[in-house]
C-alpha positions in Angstrom: -0.8 -15.7 69.7 1.1 -12.8 68.7 2.1 -14.4 65.4 -1.7 -15.4 64.7 -2.6 -11.9 65.5 -0.1 -10.4 63.0 -1.0 -13.0 60.3 -4.6 -11.8 60.6 -3.7 -8.0 60.4 -1.6 -8.6 57.4 -4.3 -10.3 55.7 -7.1 -7.9 56.7 -8.6 -6.1 53.6 -7.8 -2.2 53.4 -10.7 0.0 54.5 -12.4 2.2 52.0 -10.7 5.2 53.6 -7.2 3.6 53.2 -7.9 2.7 49.6 -9.3 6.4 48.9 -6.2 7.9 50.7 -3.9 5.6 48.6 -5.8 6.5 45.5 -5.4 10.3 46.2 -1.8 9.9 46.5 -1.4 8.1 43.2 -3.6 10.3 41.5 -1.5 13.2 42.6 1.6 11.4 41.3 -0.2 11.1 37.9 -0.4 7.2 38.4 -3.8 7.0 36.9 -3.8 3.4 36.2 -3.2 2.3 39.7 -5.2 5.2 41.2 -8.2 3.9 39.1 -7.7 0.4 40.8 -8.0 2.1 44.1 -11.0 4.0 43.6 -12.6 0.8 42.0 -12.0 -1.1 45.1 -13.7 1.7 46.9 -16.7 1.7 44.5 -17.2 -2.0 44.7 -17.3 -2.0 48.7 -18.9 1.4 48.9 -20.9 1.9 45.6 -22.4 5.1 47.0 -19.3 6.8 47.6 -19.7 10.0 45.7 -16.0 11.2 45.9 -14.5 7.8 44.9 -16.9 8.0 41.9 -15.7 11.4 41.0 -12.0 10.6 41.3 -12.5 7.3 39.5 -14.2 9.3 36.6 -11.1 11.8 36.6 -8.9 8.6 36.1 -10.9 7.2 33.4 -10.7 10.3 31.5 -6.9 10.7 31.9 -6.8 7.0 30.7 -9.1 7.5 27.5 -11.9 5.5 29.1 -14.4 8.2 28.2 -17.6 6.0 28.3 -16.7 4.8 31.7 -15.8 7.9 32.7 -19.1 9.6 32.0 -20.7 6.7 33.9 -18.8 7.4 37.1 -19.0 11.3 36.8 -22.8 11.0 36.2 -23.0 8.8 39.1 -20.9 11.2 41.5 -23.4 14.0 40.6 -26.2 11.8 41.5 -25.0 11.0 44.8 -23.9 14.6 45.6 -24.9 17.5 43.7 -22.3 19.5 45.3 -19.7 17.7 43.0 -21.5 18.6 39.9 -19.1 21.5 38.9 -16.3 19.2 39.2 -17.7 16.5 37.6 -18.9 18.6 34.6 -15.4 19.8 34.2 -14.1 16.3 33.7 -17.0 15.5 31.5 -16.2 18.6 29.3 -12.5 17.3 29.2 -13.6 13.9 28.5 -15.6 15.2 25.5 -12.8 17.3 24.1 -10.1 14.7 24.4 -12.4 11.9 22.9 -13.1 14.4 19.8 -9.7 15.2 19.4 -8.8 11.4 19.5 -11.5 10.6 16.9 -10.3 13.4 14.6 -6.8 11.9 14.8 -8.1 8.5 13.9 -10.1 9.9 11.1 -7.0 11.7 9.8 -4.7 8.7 10.1 -7.4 6.5 8.2 -7.8 9.2 5.6 -3.9 9.2 5.0 -3.9 5.5 4.7 -6.7 5.3 2.3 -5.0 7.9 0.2 -1.7 6.0 0.4 -3.6 2.7 -0.8 -5.4 4.7 -3.5 -2.0 6.2 -4.8 -0.4 2.7 -4.6 -3.3 1.2 -6.7 -3.1 4.0 -9.1 0.7 3.4 -9.7 0.0 -0.3 -10.2 -2.8 0.5 -12.7 -0.5 3.0 -14.5 2.3 0.4 -14.6 -0.1 -2.2 -16.1 -1.5 0.4 -18.6 2.1 1.2 -19.7 2.9 -2.4 -19.9 -0.1 -2.9 -22.3 0.9 0.1 -24.6 4.4 -1.4 -24.6 2.9 -4.6 -25.9 0.7 -3.0 -28.3 3.7 -1.2 -29.7 5.5 -4.5 -29.9 2.6 -6.0 -31.7 2.2 -2.9 -34.3 5.9 -1.8 -34.7 7.4 -2.3 -38.4 9.5 -5.3 -38.6 12.0 -6.7 -41.0 11.4 -9.8 -43.1 12.3 -13.1 -41.6 11.9 -16.6 -42.4 9.2 -18.6 -40.6 10.1 -21.2 -37.9 8.2 -24.3 -38.0 7.3 -26.6 -35.1 5.2 -26.9 -32.2 4.2 -23.5 -30.8 3.0 -23.3 -27.0 0.6 -20.4 -26.2 -0.3 -18.5 -23.3 -2.6 -15.5 -22.3 -1.3 -12.6 -19.7 -4.4 -11.8 -18.1 -4.7 -8.6 -15.8 -6.0 -9.5 -12.4 -7.7 -6.2 -10.9 -8.1 -8.0 -7.4 -4.4 -8.8 -7.2 -3.1 -6.0 -9.2 -0.9 -8.1 -11.3 -0.6 -10.2 -14.7 -1.3 -14.0 -14.5 -0.3 -16.3 -17.4 -3.1 -18.6 -18.5 -2.2 -21.5 -20.9 -3.9 -21.6 -24.3 -2.6 -25.1 -25.5 -0.4 -25.6 -28.5 -0.5 -26.0 -32.2 1.9 -27.4 -34.8 2.9 -25.4 -37.7 4.0 -27.1 -41.0 6.5 -26.1 -43.7 3.9 -27.1 -46.3 1.4 -24.4 -45.2 -0.7 -26.5 -43.0 -1.0 -26.3 -39.1 -3.0 -28.3 -36.5 -4.2 -27.0 -33.1 -3.3 -29.8 -30.8 -6.6 -30.4 -29.1 -7.9 -33.0 -31.7 -9.1 -30.2 -34.1 -8.8 -30.8 -37.9 -5.7 -29.5 -39.8 -6.1 -26.0 -41.4 -4.1 -23.9 -43.9 -2.2 -20.8 -43.8 0.1 -18.5 -45.8 2.9 -16.4 -44.5 4.4 -13.0 -45.8 8.1 -12.9 -44.8 8.3 -9.1 -45.6 5.6 -8.2 -43.2 6.1 -11.2 -41.0 2.2 -11.7 -40.9 0.3 -15.0 -41.0 -3.1 -15.3 -42.6 -5.3 -18.1 -41.3 -7.2 -19.7 -44.3 -9.0 -22.7 -42.7 -9.0 -24.5 -39.4 -9.0 -23.5 -35.9 -7.7 -19.9 -36.2 -9.6 -19.3 -39.2 -12.8 -20.3 -37.4 -11.7 -18.0 -34.3 -12.2 -15.0 -36.5 -8.7 -15.0 -38.3 -6.7 -13.1 -35.7 -3.8 -10.8 -36.6 -0.7 -13.0 -36.2 3.0 -11.6 -36.3 6.0 -13.5 -36.2 8.8 -12.6 -34.1 12.2 -14.6 -34.7 14.6 -15.4 -31.7 17.9 -17.1 -31.3 16.6 -19.9 -29.1 12.8 -19.1 -29.0 10.8 -17.8 -31.8 7.4 -16.3 -31.1 3.8 -15.8 -32.7 2.0 -13.0 -31.3 -1.9 -13.5 -31.9 -4.3 -10.9 -31.4 -8.1 -11.7 -30.9 -10.7 -9.1 -31.2 -14.2 -9.4 -29.5 -16.7 -7.3 -28.2 -14.9 -7.5 -24.9 -11.8 -6.1 -26.1 -8.6 -7.7 -27.4 -7.0 -10.9 -26.2 -3.3 -11.3 -26.9 -1.7 -14.8 -27.0 2.1 -15.5 -26.9 3.1 -18.7 -28.7 6.6 -19.9 -28.4 8.6 -22.5 -30.4 12.3 -23.4 -30.0 14.2 -22.0 -32.8 16.1 -24.8 -35.0 
C-alpha cells in the first residue's frame, strides 16, 4: 500500500501555487524560458489568475515575444486593476525593446542592401571596362598582315544583367577562300569580299555579310588561331562577333 501511495504522490500534478512559486524562483534567477513554462501551466489550469498573467507577460517581454506579452499583461490588468501600474511598466518596456529590435533589423537590412548595390555596381563597372577594352581592341591601329583562309567559327559575348556575367552565344561558321569568295555555312549562297592587308579590314561586297549591313570586320592574326572581329550596328546598339580560324 505504501508503494502505491508513493507512486500516486509522484504522479500527482503540481498545484497552481507550486507552479507559481517555482516560476517566481526561476524568474528571479532570470531563467525566463522555464519560468514562462511554469506560468503558462498556471494559466492553463487557472486562466483567471491575475498574477500569473502578469509574470507571464514579464517573461514574454524578456524573451522578445512582445505580442504575447501585451496579451498577457492586458489580461492581468483586466483581472486585477491593482496590477495596472506594474503591467504598464512592462508594456512600455516591450514597446521600447520592440522598436529597438525593429530599428536594428532595418539598419542591418539597409546595410545588406548597400552591400548588394556596391557589388552590383562593381560588376557593372567591370563589364563596362571589359566593353571599353573590347572597343579599343576593335578600333586600335594595326600593322599589315596577310589574311588566313579557312573556316571561321563565330560566337557573340552577351552581357546577362540578371546573372551579372557574359555568356557566349554560338553564331555559326563561314568559309573564307583565297579567291575572294566566302560562304556562310548555313546553306547561304557564296559571296565576295576584298581585303586590305595594310588596315586588316575586310569589305563584304555580296553574300550574307553584305546583306547584313556590311559590318566592320577586322582581321587579327595569331600563332595558333587567327580571328575576325565583326561589328554589327543596329537600332539596339552594336553587336560584336568573334570568329576564330586555326592558323595554317
